[in-house]
PDB file of C-alpha atoms in Angstrom:
ATOM      1  CA  PHE A 255      49.552 106.945 165.670  1.00 69.00           C
ATOM      2  CA  ASP A 256      48.163 103.923 167.825  1.00 77.00           C
ATOM      3  CA  PRO A 257      50.706 102.039 169.441  1.00 83.00           C
ATOM      4  CA  LEU A 258      48.554  99.825 171.538  1.00 83.00           C
ATOM      5  CA  SER A 259      45.766  99.009 168.534  1.00 83.00           C
ATOM      6  CA  LEU A 260      43.178 100.332 170.499  1.00 77.00           C
ATOM      7  CA  ALA A 261      41.559 101.131 167.090  1.00 78.00           C
ATOM      8  CA  THR A 262      41.082  97.329 167.086  1.00 83.00           C
ATOM      9  CA  GLN A 263      39.680  96.775 170.154  1.00 81.00           C
ATOM     10  CA  GLY A 264      35.843  96.474 170.450  1.00 79.00           C
ATOM     11  CA  SER A 265      33.327  98.098 167.501  1.00 83.00           C
ATOM     12  CA  GLU A 266      32.863 101.095 165.591  1.00 82.00           C
ATOM     13  CA  GLU A 267      30.877 102.465 168.206  1.00 82.00           C
ATOM     14  CA  THR A 268      33.951 102.009 170.700  1.00 82.00           C
ATOM     15  CA  LEU A 269      36.087 103.493 168.578  1.00 82.00           C
ATOM     16  CA  LEU A 270      33.941 106.445 168.415  1.00 82.00           C
ATOM     17  CA  TRP A 271      34.365 106.653 171.737  1.00 82.00           C
ATOM     18  CA  PHE A 272      37.630 106.325 172.158  1.00 84.00           C
ATOM     19  CA  ARG A 273      38.190 109.298 169.775  1.00 84.00           C
ATOM     20  CA  ALA A 274      35.827 111.924 171.470  1.00 84.00           C
ATOM     21  CA  ALA A 275      37.336 111.163 174.728  1.00 86.00           C
ATOM     22  CA  GLU A 276      40.866 111.807 173.244  1.00 88.00           C
ATOM     23  CA  LEU A 277      39.182 115.033 172.163  1.00 88.00           C
ATOM     24  CA  LYS A 278      37.493 116.570 174.999  1.00 87.00           C
ATOM     25  CA  HIS A 279      40.791 115.546 177.224  1.00 91.00           C
ATOM     26  CA  SER A 280      42.951 117.281 174.433  1.00 93.00           C
ATOM     27  CA  ARG A 281      40.553 120.496 175.132  1.00 90.00           C
ATOM     28  CA  VAL A 282      40.670 120.183 178.888  1.00 92.00           C
ATOM     29  CA  ALA A 283      44.399 119.860 178.648  1.00 95.00           C
ATOM     30  CA  MET A 284      45.060 122.998 176.766  1.00 95.00           C
ATOM     31  CA  LEU A 285      42.684 124.733 178.974  1.00 92.00           C
ATOM     32  CA  ALA A 286      44.922 123.599 182.337  1.00 93.00           C
ATOM     33  CA  THR A 287      47.920 124.098 180.438  1.00 94.00           C
ATOM     34  CA  THR A 288      47.154 127.890 179.703  1.00 93.00           C
ATOM     35  CA  GLY A 289      45.630 128.344 183.297  1.00 89.00           C
ATOM     36  CA  TYR A 290      49.007 126.728 184.795  1.00 88.00           C
ATOM     37  CA  ILE A 291      51.260 129.189 182.829  1.00 88.00           C
ATOM     38  CA  VAL A 292      48.955 131.965 183.585  1.00 87.00           C
ATOM     39  CA  GLN A 293      48.269 131.726 187.157  1.00 84.00           C
ATOM     40  CA  GLY A 294      52.101 130.614 187.676  1.00 81.00           C
ATOM     41  CA  SER A 295      53.104 134.013 186.076  1.00 83.00           C
ATOM     42  CA  GLY A 296      51.628 135.701 188.762  1.00 82.00           C
ATOM     43  CA  ILE A 297      48.340 137.314 186.525  1.00 87.00           C
ATOM     44  CA  HIS A 298      45.172 136.844 188.241  1.00 88.00           C
ATOM     45  CA  PHE A 299      41.872 138.570 188.697  1.00 90.00           C
ATOM     46  CA  PRO A 300      41.144 141.722 191.008  1.00 92.00           C
ATOM     47  CA  GLY A 301      39.360 141.257 194.243  1.00 92.00           C
ATOM     48  CA  MET A 302      38.411 138.613 196.444  1.00 93.00           C
ATOM     49  CA  LEU A 303      37.520 134.749 195.227  1.00 90.00           C
ATOM     50  CA  SER A 304      35.812 134.339 199.074  1.00 90.00           C
ATOM     51  CA  LYS A 305      35.470 136.898 201.795  1.00 90.00           C
ATOM     52  CA  ASP A 306      39.043 135.656 203.180  1.00 90.00           C
ATOM     53  CA  ILE A 307      40.718 135.034 200.254  1.00 91.00           C
ATOM     54  CA  SER A 308      41.982 137.435 197.376  1.00 92.00           C
ATOM     55  CA  PHE A 309      42.911 136.427 193.920  1.00 90.00           C
ATOM     56  CA  GLU A 310      46.536 138.164 194.290  1.00 90.00           C
ATOM     57  CA  SER A 311      47.179 135.767 197.367  1.00 91.00           C
ATOM     58  CA  LEU A 312      46.319 132.689 195.108  1.00 88.00           C
ATOM     59  CA  SER A 313      48.711 134.049 192.138  1.00 85.00           C
ATOM     60  CA  SER A 314      51.801 134.176 194.736  1.00 85.00           C
ATOM     61  CA  MET A 315      50.960 130.381 195.196  1.00 85.00           C
ATOM     62  CA  LYS A 316      51.972 127.325 193.112  1.00 82.00           C
ATOM     63  CA  PRO A 317      49.006 126.274 191.009  1.00 81.00           C
ATOM     64  CA  LEU A 318      48.462 123.055 192.565  1.00 83.00           C
ATOM     65  CA  ASP A 319      48.735 125.246 196.413  1.00 87.00           C
ATOM     66  CA  ALA A 320      46.434 127.660 194.960  1.00 88.00           C
ATOM     67  CA  TRP A 321      43.606 125.102 194.213  1.00 90.00           C
ATOM     68  CA  ASP A 322      44.340 123.764 197.614  1.00 92.00           C
ATOM     69  CA  ALA A 323      43.006 127.162 198.961  1.00 93.00           C
ATOM     70  CA  VAL A 324      40.096 127.467 196.911  1.00 93.00           C
ATOM     71  CA  PRO A 325      37.092 127.085 199.111  1.00 94.00           C
ATOM     72  CA  ASP A 326      35.338 123.860 199.072  1.00 95.00           C
ATOM     73  CA  ALA A 327      31.898 125.877 197.970  1.00 93.00           C
ATOM     74  CA  GLY A 328      34.338 127.049 195.095  1.00 93.00           C
ATOM     75  CA  LYS A 329      35.630 124.211 193.718  1.00 95.00           C
ATOM     76  CA  GLY A 330      31.739 122.609 194.084  1.00 96.00           C
ATOM     77  CA  GLN A 331      31.127 125.467 191.635  1.00 95.00           C
ATOM     78  CA  ILE A 332      33.484 124.764 189.305  1.00 93.00           C
ATOM     79  CA  LEU A 333      32.923 120.716 189.092  1.00 95.00           C
ATOM     80  CA  LEU A 334      28.822 121.276 188.762  1.00 96.00           C
ATOM     81  CA  THR A 335      29.795 124.070 185.913  1.00 91.00           C
ATOM     82  CA  ILE A 336      31.890 120.994 184.433  1.00 88.00           C
ATOM     83  CA  PHE A 337      29.354 118.568 185.324  1.00 92.00           C
ATOM     84  CA  ILE A 338      26.472 120.672 183.393  1.00 90.00           C
ATOM     85  CA  ALA A 339      28.727 121.218 180.088  1.00 83.00           C
ATOM     86  CA  GLU A 340      29.259 117.321 179.966  1.00 84.00           C
ATOM     87  CA  MET A 341      25.806 116.759 180.298  1.00 86.00           C
ATOM     88  CA  ILE A 342      25.055 119.579 177.404  1.00 83.00           C
ATOM     89  CA  SER A 343      27.593 117.995 175.101  1.00 79.00           C
ATOM     90  CA  GLU A 344      26.477 114.312 175.332  1.00 81.00           C
ATOM     91  CA  ALA A 345      22.355 115.105 175.728  1.00 82.00           C
ATOM     92  CA  LYS A 346      22.671 116.850 172.072  1.00 77.00           C
ATOM     93  CA  GLY A 347      20.568 114.758 169.561  1.00 77.00           C
ATOM     94  CA  THR A 348      22.021 111.479 167.930  1.00 80.00           C
ATOM     95  CA  HIS A 349      25.067 110.825 170.434  1.00 78.00           C
ATOM     96  CA  TYR A 350      28.538 110.453 168.600  1.00 78.00           C
ATOM     97  CA  THR A 351      28.588 106.970 169.039  1.00 77.00           C
ATOM     98  CA  LYS A 352      25.576 106.472 166.879  1.00 80.00           C
ATOM     99  CA  GLY A 353      26.869 108.530 163.952  1.00 77.00           C
ATOM    100  CA  GLY A 354      26.263 111.943 165.390  1.00 77.00           C
ATOM    101  CA  SER A 355      28.621 114.623 165.111  1.00 76.00           C
ATOM    102  CA  PHE A 356      31.608 114.677 167.994  1.00 75.00           C
ATOM    103  CA  PRO A 357      31.464 116.798 171.354  1.00 72.00           C
ATOM    104  CA  THR A 358      31.740 120.591 170.563  1.00 69.00           C
ATOM    105  CA  ILE A 359      32.629 123.827 172.567  1.00 64.00           C
ATOM    106  CA  VAL A 360      29.751 124.278 174.911  1.00 58.00           C
ATOM    107  CA  PHE A 361      30.172 127.726 175.400  1.00 59.00           C
ATOM    108  CA  PRO A 362      30.542 130.106 173.535  1.00 66.00           C
ATOM    109  CA  PRO A 363      28.800 128.087 170.787  1.00 66.00           C
ATOM    110  CA  ILE A 364      30.970 128.509 167.463  1.00 73.00           C
ATOM    111  CA  ASP A 365      29.654 128.460 164.063  1.00 74.00           C
ATOM    112  CA  PHE A 366      31.844 126.408 161.522  1.00 75.00           C
ATOM    113  CA  SER A 367      28.874 125.721 159.246  1.00 77.00           C
ATOM    114  CA  GLY A 368      30.469 128.629 156.744  1.00 84.00           C
ATOM    115  CA  VAL A 369      34.384 126.909 156.988  1.00 83.00           C
ATOM    116  CA  ASN A 370      35.682 124.880 153.736  1.00 88.00           C
ATOM    117  CA  ALA A 371      35.790 121.040 154.736  1.00 86.00           C
ATOM    118  CA  GLU A 372      39.148 120.701 153.857  1.00 91.00           C
ATOM    119  CA  THR A 373      40.091 123.605 156.092  1.00 90.00           C
ATOM    120  CA  MET A 374      38.011 122.189 158.748  1.00 85.00           C
ATOM    121  CA  SER A 375      39.453 118.838 158.672  1.00 87.00           C
ATOM    122  CA  LYS A 376      43.156 120.207 158.592  1.00 91.00           C
ATOM    123  CA  LYS A 377      42.269 122.540 161.761  1.00 87.00           C
ATOM    124  CA  GLN A 378      40.839 119.688 163.597  1.00 86.00           C
ATOM    125  CA  ASP A 379      43.517 117.924 163.314  1.00 90.00           C
ATOM    126  CA  SER A 380      45.870 120.648 164.299  1.00 92.00           C
ATOM    127  CA  GLU A 381      43.275 121.023 167.565  1.00 89.00           C
ATOM    128  CA  LEU A 382      44.333 116.714 168.294  1.00 90.00           C
ATOM    129  CA  ASN A 383      47.923 117.385 167.759  1.00 93.00           C
ATOM    130  CA  ASN A 384      47.974 120.598 169.998  1.00 95.00           C
ATOM    131  CA  GLY A 385      45.727 119.022 172.537  1.00 94.00           C
ATOM    132  CA  ARG A 386      48.279 115.763 172.513  1.00 94.00           C
ATOM    133  CA  LEU A 387      51.027 118.207 173.159  1.00 96.00           C
ATOM    134  CA  ALA A 388      48.962 119.648 175.811  1.00 96.00           C
ATOM    135  CA  MET A 389      48.269 116.157 177.350  1.00 96.00           C
ATOM    136  CA  ILE A 390      52.316 115.658 177.738  1.00 95.00           C
ATOM    137  CA  ALA A 391      52.635 119.312 178.819  1.00 94.00           C
ATOM    138  CA  ILE A 392      50.553 119.142 181.720  1.00 94.00           C
ATOM    139  CA  MET A 393      51.406 116.308 183.188  1.00 94.00           C
ATOM    140  CA  SER A 394      54.559 117.842 183.072  1.00 92.00           C
ATOM    141  CA  PHE A 395      53.764 120.334 185.346  1.00 90.00           C
ATOM    142  CA  PHE A 396      52.197 117.848 187.649  1.00 89.00           C
ATOM    143  CA  ALA A 397      55.609 115.851 187.822  1.00 90.00           C
ATOM    144  CA  ALA A 398      57.642 118.858 187.880  1.00 89.00           C
ATOM    145  CA  ASN A 399      55.419 120.284 190.895  1.00 85.00           C
ATOM    146  CA  SER A 400      55.390 116.934 192.794  1.00 86.00           C
ATOM    147  CA  VAL A 401      58.741 116.003 192.059  1.00 89.00           C
ATOM    148  CA  PRO A 402      61.428 118.592 192.258  1.00 86.00           C
ATOM    149  CA  GLY A 403      64.084 117.818 189.455  1.00 88.00           C
ATOM    150  CA  SER A 404      61.565 115.367 187.243  1.00 91.00           C
ATOM    151  CA  VAL A 405      61.389 117.497 184.322  1.00 89.00           C
ATOM    152  CA  PRO A 406      64.835 119.339 183.610  1.00 90.00           C
ATOM    153  CA  ALA A 407      63.403 121.872 181.459  1.00 86.00           C
ATOM    154  CA  LEU A 408      61.353 123.343 184.561  1.00 84.00           C
ATOM    155  CA  ILE A 409      64.321 123.058 187.272  1.00 86.00           C
ATOM    156  CA  GLY A 410      64.250 126.814 188.716  1.00 83.00           C
ATOM    157  CA  ASN A 411      61.158 127.967 187.605  1.00 80.00           C
ATOM    158  CA  PRO A 412      59.170 129.197 190.663  1.00 77.00           C
ATOM    159  CA  ALA A 413      55.687 127.727 189.252  1.00 73.00           C
ATOM    160  CA  PHE A 414      57.060 124.467 190.244  1.00 75.00           C
TER     161      PHE A 414
END
């Protein structure tokens, strides 16, 4: 599926970079969608996030409001962790634009070497398709949160 003909833009390295970016964004979107649903359902960790803010108080807010309530130092820790994971995945051996393997999950590392190649290909296609759906889902969640009534299926849901 390539309605904008991006596969014909640039070199083979460019296409590999697009593919890796799509894979990474898919994984982030799946985590974000899951997190939004879990937090919107009121599920939370016990205890305190900081000396002033409990996890329970965050779970009573809409997810984007909860993010705004996280102390700046906590946001910095989250972003630093993401940065380190990105640096680790980009610095491993031969880069994917030069024939190396696509980015993998940094933590926890999972060994897929024993999986049949055909099964692995099918699972990778499923991961990418689920990730594409998750990208649509999280953007729908943001739209529903920002513009009331913009996503009819989410009207009346307290998380939005």
